[in-house]
XYZ file of C-alpha atoms in Angstrom:
590
model
C 0.000 0.000 0.000
C 2.984 2.342 0.300
C 3.413 4.723 -2.619
C 6.461 6.831 -3.316
C 6.888 9.810 -5.595
C 10.282 11.488 -5.622
C 9.895 15.078 -4.274
C 11.693 16.517 -7.278
C 10.606 20.132 -6.807
C 11.799 20.145 -3.206
C 15.102 18.589 -4.265
C 15.643 21.208 -6.960
C 14.808 23.922 -4.432
C 17.686 22.788 -2.214
C 20.166 22.220 -5.035
C 19.381 25.340 -7.058
C 18.073 27.927 -4.602
C 19.886 27.066 -1.368
C 23.179 25.555 -2.515
C 23.362 27.279 -5.927
C 25.131 24.311 -7.487
C 25.604 26.286 -10.705
C 28.253 28.310 -8.853
C 30.507 25.238 -8.781
C 30.515 24.539 -12.513
C 34.303 24.811 -12.597
C 34.787 21.959 -10.111
C 35.150 18.336 -11.225
C 31.830 16.538 -10.991
C 29.713 19.628 -11.601
C 30.715 20.640 -15.132
C 29.099 17.572 -16.698
C 25.898 17.951 -14.712
C 24.600 21.549 -14.633
C 21.237 22.107 -12.928
C 19.147 21.033 -15.929
C 21.108 17.776 -16.244
C 20.832 17.204 -12.496
C 17.084 17.651 -12.760
C 16.903 15.110 -15.602
C 18.980 12.585 -13.630
C 16.750 12.966 -10.585
C 13.643 12.557 -12.730
C 14.972 9.283 -14.164
C 15.917 8.113 -10.673
C 12.383 8.874 -9.551
C 10.904 6.765 -12.359
C 13.040 3.769 -11.439
C 12.296 4.216 -7.753
C 8.518 4.520 -8.035
C 8.074 2.039 -10.877
C 10.508 -0.754 -9.929
C 11.940 -0.398 -6.438
C 8.956 0.782 -4.394
C 6.709 -2.156 -5.435
C 9.472 -4.536 -4.278
C 9.691 -2.977 -0.826
C 6.870 -5.011 0.692
C 8.008 -8.085 -1.266
C 11.432 -7.903 0.336
C 9.903 -7.418 3.768
C 7.482 -10.331 3.468
C 9.727 -12.864 1.694
C 13.067 -11.868 3.179
C 16.253 -13.710 2.237
C 16.933 -17.428 2.509
C 20.126 -19.384 3.225
C 20.796 -22.845 1.832
C 24.170 -24.604 1.580
C 26.030 -21.415 2.404
C 24.354 -19.414 -0.377
C 21.859 -16.593 0.165
C 18.923 -15.986 -2.171
C 17.225 -12.594 -2.157
C 13.485 -11.929 -2.395
C 11.673 -12.357 -5.740
C 12.337 -9.499 -8.126
C 15.449 -8.166 -6.404
C 17.931 -9.803 -8.755
C 16.207 -8.520 -11.883
C 15.835 -5.041 -10.385
C 19.499 -4.909 -9.433
C 20.526 -5.901 -12.952
C 18.376 -3.102 -14.352
C 19.764 -0.661 -11.778
C 23.373 -1.530 -12.632
C 22.894 -1.579 -16.395
C 21.429 1.919 -16.223
C 24.687 3.154 -14.671
C 23.431 4.082 -11.213
C 26.197 2.116 -9.464
C 28.889 4.349 -10.969
C 27.206 7.745 -10.760
C 29.812 9.441 -8.546
C 32.708 7.005 -9.029
C 35.955 7.955 -10.718
C 35.921 7.885 -14.545
C 39.395 6.344 -14.311
C 37.726 3.101 -13.274
C 34.519 3.355 -15.277
C 32.442 5.751 -13.184
C 30.692 8.921 -14.282
C 32.499 11.145 -11.784
C 29.495 13.323 -10.933
C 29.224 15.336 -7.726
C 28.717 13.820 -4.322
C 25.814 16.164 -3.582
C 23.972 14.780 -6.612
C 24.802 11.277 -5.406
C 23.156 12.010 -2.055
C 20.007 13.256 -3.784
C 19.827 10.095 -5.903
C 20.480 7.980 -2.821
C 17.572 9.659 -1.049
C 15.268 8.682 -3.902
C 16.387 5.054 -4.078
C 16.377 4.618 -0.303
C 12.938 6.150 0.108
C 11.589 3.630 -2.368
C 13.341 0.587 -0.942
C 15.876 0.765 1.890
C 16.831 -2.914 1.781
C 17.562 -2.786 -1.949
C 19.521 0.460 -1.779
C 21.908 -0.985 0.789
C 23.522 -3.356 -1.725
C 24.748 -0.475 -3.887
C 25.423 1.807 -0.933
C 27.785 -0.645 0.732
C 29.547 -1.274 -2.567
C 30.050 2.457 -3.033
C 31.672 2.713 0.406
C 33.888 -0.326 -0.129
C 35.037 1.006 -3.494
C 35.881 4.359 -1.896
C 38.004 2.603 0.726
C 39.913 0.632 -1.918
C 40.354 3.798 -3.979
C 41.738 5.542 -0.899
C 44.107 2.891 0.444
C 44.549 0.227 -2.208
C 47.529 -0.332 -4.468
C 47.322 0.543 -8.152
C 46.993 -3.154 -8.910
C 44.155 -3.573 -6.394
C 42.332 -0.574 -7.786
C 42.658 -1.791 -11.371
C 41.517 -5.309 -10.446
C 38.624 -4.621 -8.082
C 37.202 -1.163 -8.789
C 35.917 -1.477 -12.393
C 33.593 -4.466 -11.748
C 32.397 -2.921 -8.462
C 31.643 0.400 -10.129
C 29.980 -1.395 -13.022
C 27.757 -3.260 -10.566
C 28.922 -6.763 -11.507
C 30.525 -7.136 -8.069
C 29.329 -5.765 -4.745
C 31.151 -4.909 -1.524
C 30.795 -5.150 2.245
C 32.607 -4.090 5.377
C 33.357 -6.587 8.141
C 34.094 -5.014 11.520
C 31.857 -6.425 14.234
C 32.587 -9.718 16.001
C 30.434 -11.634 18.492
C 32.338 -10.237 21.473
C 32.976 -6.682 20.213
C 31.125 -4.021 18.298
C 32.132 -0.422 18.894
C 35.261 -1.421 20.843
C 37.310 -2.694 17.922
C 40.359 -2.952 20.145
C 38.946 -6.314 21.286
C 38.943 -7.685 17.735
C 40.301 -11.270 17.403
C 40.188 -12.166 13.683
C 43.642 -13.247 12.532
C 45.650 -12.675 9.359
C 48.655 -14.936 8.753
C 51.126 -13.879 6.034
C 51.811 -16.325 3.200
C 54.849 -16.672 0.969
C 53.084 -15.230 -2.093
C 52.271 -11.954 -0.322
C 48.653 -12.830 0.453
C 47.230 -13.592 3.908
C 45.186 -16.373 5.465
C 42.174 -14.785 7.213
C 40.463 -16.625 10.072
C 37.640 -15.410 12.274
C 33.922 -14.736 12.562
C 32.155 -11.473 11.774
C 28.541 -10.701 12.643
C 25.904 -8.189 11.515
C 27.354 -8.072 7.985
C 24.799 -6.418 5.726
C 24.688 -7.962 2.229
C 27.348 -10.452 3.344
C 26.080 -12.960 0.805
C 23.430 -12.790 -1.927
C 22.636 -13.708 -5.521
C 22.645 -10.233 -7.091
C 26.260 -10.127 -8.297
C 29.010 -12.376 -9.647
C 31.335 -11.674 -6.753
C 31.335 -10.007 -3.338
C 34.390 -8.072 -2.168
C 34.614 -8.153 1.618
C 36.717 -5.586 3.458
C 37.780 -7.335 6.643
C 39.534 -6.039 9.746
C 41.965 -8.536 11.293
C 45.215 -8.724 13.251
C 48.631 -9.717 11.995
C 50.759 -12.015 14.203
C 52.974 -9.122 15.338
C 50.100 -6.697 15.871
C 50.232 -4.496 18.974
C 47.165 -4.643 21.231
C 44.193 -2.347 20.805
C 43.051 -0.400 17.771
C 46.635 0.356 16.726
C 47.076 -3.295 15.808
C 44.279 -3.656 13.267
C 44.895 -4.190 9.546
C 42.465 -4.165 6.615
C 42.158 -6.884 3.987
C 40.311 -7.470 0.736
C 38.735 -10.926 0.888
C 36.719 -11.791 -2.255
C 33.981 -14.417 -2.219
C 35.552 -15.814 -5.386
C 39.269 -15.422 -5.911
C 40.182 -13.132 -8.773
C 42.745 -14.022 -11.417
C 45.289 -11.506 -12.698
C 43.186 -10.899 -15.822
C 40.090 -10.117 -13.716
C 38.348 -13.437 -14.342
C 36.924 -15.365 -11.411
C 38.795 -18.249 -9.860
C 37.718 -20.788 -7.230
C 35.468 -20.110 -4.263
C 37.315 -18.583 -1.318
C 37.110 -20.020 2.203
C 34.473 -17.539 3.367
C 30.811 -18.452 3.848
C 27.657 -17.143 5.421
C 27.065 -19.286 8.487
C 23.600 -17.959 9.308
C 21.159 -15.131 8.704
C 20.034 -12.939 11.570
C 16.329 -12.916 12.389
C 15.678 -9.202 12.665
C 13.070 -6.577 13.293
C 13.309 -4.946 9.868
C 15.152 -4.554 6.541
C 14.241 -8.171 5.761
C 15.024 -7.657 2.076
C 18.729 -7.239 2.844
C 20.535 -10.215 4.423
C 22.345 -9.592 7.706
C 24.947 -12.359 7.820
C 27.250 -14.156 10.179
C 30.396 -14.549 8.068
C 32.904 -17.316 8.766
C 36.459 -16.913 7.481
C 38.204 -20.295 7.594
C 41.664 -19.571 6.264
C 40.309 -17.383 3.466
C 42.751 -15.697 1.120
C 43.016 -11.974 1.695
C 45.093 -9.037 0.471
C 46.398 -6.239 2.675
C 44.980 -2.784 1.988
C 47.265 0.058 3.017
C 49.929 -0.330 5.671
C 50.065 -3.043 8.358
C 48.313 -2.065 11.598
C 46.786 0.997 9.885
C 43.547 -0.604 8.762
C 41.222 1.728 10.628
C 42.580 4.732 8.733
C 41.365 3.232 5.470
C 38.213 1.709 6.906
C 37.183 5.075 8.300
C 36.856 6.304 4.702
C 34.083 3.765 4.313
C 32.688 4.290 7.815
C 32.354 8.063 7.450
C 30.705 7.601 4.066
C 28.402 5.014 5.626
C 27.467 7.305 8.500
C 26.325 10.011 6.112
C 24.487 7.335 4.138
C 22.672 6.150 7.261
C 21.620 9.725 7.970
C 20.194 9.818 4.439
C 18.398 6.557 5.228
C 16.718 8.286 8.160
C 15.701 11.221 5.980
C 14.441 8.886 3.257
C 12.272 6.745 5.514
C 10.772 9.828 7.139
C 10.100 11.296 3.694
C 8.172 8.339 2.315
C 6.314 7.928 5.621
C 5.290 11.591 5.512
C 4.053 11.297 1.918
C 1.805 8.409 2.788
C 0.572 9.973 6.020
C -0.458 13.120 4.118
C -2.200 11.061 1.454
C -4.136 9.085 4.071
C -4.999 12.166 6.146
C -6.535 13.859 3.115
C -8.782 10.883 2.415
C -9.691 9.557 5.853
C -12.968 10.967 7.223
C -13.260 11.000 11.005
C -15.176 13.309 13.326
C -15.640 17.035 13.011
C -12.750 19.475 13.007
C -12.988 22.456 15.379
C -14.847 25.405 13.926
C -16.618 23.421 11.228
C -13.552 23.566 9.022
C -14.702 20.795 6.702
C -18.235 21.904 5.901
C -21.500 19.973 6.182
C -21.589 18.266 2.781
C -19.856 15.150 4.159
C -20.750 13.046 7.211
C -17.292 13.691 8.730
C -14.202 15.787 8.041
C -10.871 14.638 6.627
C -8.523 14.117 9.534
C -6.017 16.502 7.931
C -8.262 19.293 9.255
C -7.803 18.214 12.885
C -5.157 20.298 14.707
C -3.397 17.330 16.282
C -2.990 15.620 12.909
C -1.737 18.905 11.475
C 0.770 19.070 14.329
C 2.045 15.588 13.534
C 2.275 16.249 9.805
C 4.053 19.579 10.208
C 6.530 18.019 12.638
C 7.363 15.417 10.009
C 7.537 17.969 7.222
C 9.815 20.281 9.201
C 12.232 17.429 9.802
C 12.126 16.031 6.261
C 12.681 19.330 4.478
C 15.205 20.581 7.019
C 17.014 17.250 6.946
C 17.152 17.295 3.156
C 18.735 20.751 3.202
C 21.257 19.683 5.847
C 22.294 16.401 4.219
C 22.676 17.987 0.783
C 24.749 20.748 2.379
C 26.976 18.054 3.867
C 27.214 16.409 0.450
C 28.440 19.681 -1.002
C 31.125 19.837 1.702
C 32.391 16.431 0.533
C 32.818 17.859 -2.957
C 34.481 21.034 -1.712
C 36.812 19.235 0.696
C 38.109 16.975 -2.085
C 37.827 19.051 -5.246
C 38.169 22.748 -4.544
C 41.521 24.250 -5.644
C 41.763 26.588 -2.623
C 43.288 24.769 0.401
C 41.506 27.143 2.767
C 38.132 26.217 1.283
C 39.033 22.535 1.470
C 39.973 22.873 5.142
C 36.808 24.788 6.064
C 34.647 22.248 4.223
C 36.397 19.337 5.954
C 35.891 21.011 9.348
C 32.182 21.498 8.672
C 31.796 17.965 7.344
C 33.436 16.590 10.473
C 30.801 18.316 12.596
C 27.867 17.489 10.347
C 28.620 13.764 9.974
C 27.773 12.679 13.565
C 24.879 15.145 13.664
C 23.345 13.823 10.469
C 23.912 10.194 11.396
C 22.479 10.512 14.902
C 19.911 13.314 14.808
C 18.451 12.366 11.442
C 18.024 8.740 12.504
C 16.609 9.569 15.933
C 14.084 11.787 14.216
C 13.408 9.155 11.560
C 12.171 6.799 14.263
C 10.060 9.588 15.757
C 8.663 10.679 12.387
C 7.805 7.203 11.107
C 6.046 6.653 14.430
C 4.119 9.908 13.959
C 3.204 8.857 10.428
C 1.873 5.575 11.784
C -0.073 7.556 14.404
C -1.782 9.517 11.634
C -3.198 6.217 10.361
C -4.579 5.310 13.771
C -5.141 1.579 14.144
C -4.670 1.046 10.416
C -1.052 2.107 10.830
C -0.446 -0.924 13.022
C -1.767 -3.280 10.345
C 0.736 -4.690 7.874
C -1.289 -4.076 4.698
C -0.825 -0.296 4.959
C 2.961 -0.567 5.099
C 3.549 1.990 7.828
C 4.655 -0.532 10.433
C 7.380 -1.728 8.043
C 8.777 1.791 7.749
C 8.946 2.085 11.532
C 10.602 -1.335 11.861
C 13.086 -0.515 9.106
C 13.880 2.866 10.654
C 14.709 1.395 14.042
C 18.065 -0.004 12.909
C 19.361 3.378 11.770
C 20.225 4.710 15.269
C 22.067 1.429 15.934
C 24.337 0.516 13.059
C 27.452 2.306 11.774
C 28.129 3.375 15.348
C 25.256 3.818 17.767
C 23.935 7.316 18.205
C 25.442 7.526 21.668
C 28.831 6.876 20.085
C 28.153 9.606 17.513
C 27.294 12.009 20.327
C 30.544 11.219 22.124
C 32.466 11.721 18.888
C 30.980 15.201 18.621
C 31.138 16.273 22.275
C 34.374 14.645 23.401
C 36.471 14.737 20.204
C 35.177 17.005 17.450
C 34.368 19.819 19.877
C 37.988 20.130 21.014
C 39.795 19.088 17.822
C 42.278 21.726 16.572
C 41.440 23.938 19.559
C 37.743 23.878 18.679
C 38.308 25.298 15.200
C 35.352 23.519 13.582
C 32.702 24.474 16.153
C 34.003 28.059 16.228
C 33.666 28.252 12.454
C 30.150 26.824 12.626
C 29.077 29.310 15.306
C 30.603 32.142 13.282
C 28.726 31.005 10.175
C 25.384 31.071 11.980
C 26.171 34.391 13.634
C 27.184 35.931 10.307
C 23.889 34.823 8.741
C 21.953 36.377 11.637
C 23.863 39.660 11.353
C 23.337 39.808 7.594
C 19.606 39.086 7.600
C 18.385 40.183 11.041
C 16.348 43.089 9.726
C 15.015 41.198 6.720
C 13.975 37.999 8.492
C 11.943 37.925 11.698
C 12.953 34.321 12.438
C 16.540 35.428 13.077
C 15.577 36.419 16.615
C 14.749 32.830 17.510
C 17.841 31.530 15.731
C 19.972 33.917 17.814
C 18.454 32.518 21.010
C 19.220 28.973 19.925
C 22.762 29.974 18.974
C 23.224 31.494 22.443
C 22.199 28.139 23.931
C 24.805 26.418 21.771
C 27.536 28.860 22.806
C 26.656 28.297 26.470
C 26.790 24.519 25.977
C 30.190 24.754 24.264
C 31.515 26.897 27.098
C 30.225 24.455 29.719
C 31.625 21.361 28.018
C 34.932 23.139 27.488
C 35.486 22.960 31.240
C 33.622 19.746 32.017
C 35.261 16.486 33.017
C 34.937 13.301 30.970
C 31.919 11.995 32.887
C 29.978 15.253 32.625
C 30.802 15.442 28.925
C 29.548 11.895 28.378
C 26.393 12.634 30.374
C 25.567 15.637 28.214
C 26.763 14.323 24.865
C 23.418 13.297 23.363
C 21.764 16.542 24.404
C 24.707 18.473 22.981
C 24.401 16.673 19.656
C 20.668 17.380 19.488
C 21.184 21.007 20.459
C 23.864 21.497 17.794
C 21.734 19.728 15.192
C 18.763 21.961 16.006
C 20.889 25.035 15.393
C 22.076 23.513 12.104
C 18.455 22.827 11.152
C 17.617 26.378 12.240
C 20.223 27.788 9.876
C 18.749 25.745 7.023
C 15.187 26.805 7.808
C 16.195 30.457 8.141
C 17.831 30.239 4.722
C 14.745 28.555 3.248
C 12.470 31.186 4.779
C 14.667 33.934 3.339
C 14.491 32.457 -0.161
C 10.723 31.960 0.136
C 10.162 35.539 1.326
C 12.156 36.927 -1.584
C 10.341 34.783 -4.129
C 6.949 35.777 -2.749
C 7.954 39.451 -2.785
C 8.911 39.117 -6.464
C 5.472 37.765 -7.324
C 6.421 34.168 -8.098
C 3.987 31.983 -10.014
C 4.645 29.205 -7.449
C 2.950 31.001 -4.595
C 1.651 27.866 -2.859
C 5.072 26.198 -2.938
C 6.889 29.109 -1.307
C 4.062 29.851 1.141
C 4.303 26.245 2.322
C 8.035 26.727 2.876
C 7.338 29.885 4.831
C 4.674 28.279 7.017
C 6.798 25.217 7.758
C 9.685 27.479 8.734
C 7.429 29.355 11.116
C 6.286 26.065 12.656
C 9.903 24.962 13.103
C 10.945 28.197 14.795
C 7.882 28.340 17.043
C 7.433 24.692 17.999
C 10.731 22.825 17.522
C 13.767 25.120 17.788
C 12.942 26.249 21.380
C 13.954 22.731 22.486
C 17.554 23.991 22.512
C 16.838 25.547 25.925
C 15.755 22.169 27.310
C 18.882 20.483 25.973
C 21.059 23.201 27.508
C 19.408 22.733 30.884
C 20.077 18.995 30.777
C 23.704 19.503 29.750
C 24.262 21.969 32.572
C 23.165 19.511 35.243
C 26.169 17.346 34.457
C 26.432 13.769 35.691
C 25.602 14.152 39.403
C 22.333 12.223 39.195
C 23.943 9.502 37.106
C 26.827 9.177 39.531
C 24.366 8.889 42.438
C 23.187 5.464 41.266
C 25.176 2.338 41.994
C 24.907 -0.449 39.393
C 22.864 -2.663 41.726
C 20.329 0.146 42.259
C 19.060 0.172 38.695
């Protein structure tokens, strides 16, 4: 019952009117895709998503994946859809032309990813993981490894995974036990068990390229002793043809709450042949290329699930008749009013809309920072973009996924009891969304990354630059935009939180980390909504023919500033209380 239509006008609004992507035409990745080409690419992505991927979403959820004799079979239709997806070139959209990709901008890639993920999260993960694995090989691999593995991955004939977690350790990779023994031919024998491996085995591609963290015999303890290895499902000959099956198999499939269309595997490495990526004991440096990419991707997953849930909640609320709205808003010609006229339903819908549109602006902004940090000729611009991206990554991963769970729950609430029934599809979106705050580093870990590390990195350079950016916007548009007053108040809360944490001990910092992340994210959302309101006001003043579109932007901005942004004060209050209450409890008192 779930329908999905790509919100193309809203996407173009962010790309063209907020980010002004035409200003970057001189940068690699942008010259070949000016705004009109971007719009055409997004339109084609929307057709594939609504026509092919969205109808398979419930199929993947209901059929799931099956394991027999160490081989995983995906749900009906997935294999054919993936072949169509790859043949159309979507797997290589942003990849380097040197290895067969199209080399387009990362910000466009994020927009396309939003479309595909909104239609079918489980399906989109196969290509998303491959993209991250290919980036890691491109970053740390040898020329020979790049030439051998990247072209078929970018083409979509092979897929990729990352293998970090083990049964006894997740976030604390220093406890990792998988072993890598060097062999005379320069390869390594990989032994160990990895769990929670998304797309660890399947029938969509000829080969699967696993990136595996393991320890060499002389490895020092802790995270400084971890190396990274390429371990293909099928060994690869020097000419790129496939050799025999490697000693790696899926031992079991996890029975999970959601994303049933993507297999979550226990992977057993029994002396499998692997190839070192990068330097010995420096595996995390390369793997973090994939992990940071994955964390942004998970934030986009949160945005995408909230977006499709919101679309369907609006559609249902317009059609569902129930009771009378206050003030006779619906008229007497029908026996009851559409529930979209009830204030509480309007509250729920506007809360979702404010998050979805603000989250889209924020994630696309982060995507642009990826492009600038890698492709801009000015080192100062590259540094500033990298600083901003470092702040935005944990915010987008954690805040956007926390809010995805909240928004999909609100969307279900709009359906009432029907939302709890499988045939409407809303309960699947909520189940699928629930993994996003957990994987690729739990949201508590993301909060600690922001509050304990990013906040103080380079003497706080990144957060100072962010605060200055918001302050500069407020100074420039304070007289033109009434919402700036509320944004200034939120910024003052952020400055106070930064000052407090600057002098807090480790326990107090940890106690306030999640609230600090949410507070910072709210200010970032506030900056996006202030910018959107400014653009809308100017368009309306010019007499635009799209009056309803820009008025909706203006009204949603007002809702955000009146009903959501004031939460920064609550977060500040919680941060300021430190960890005294937490310290007061002994473990046996819980």
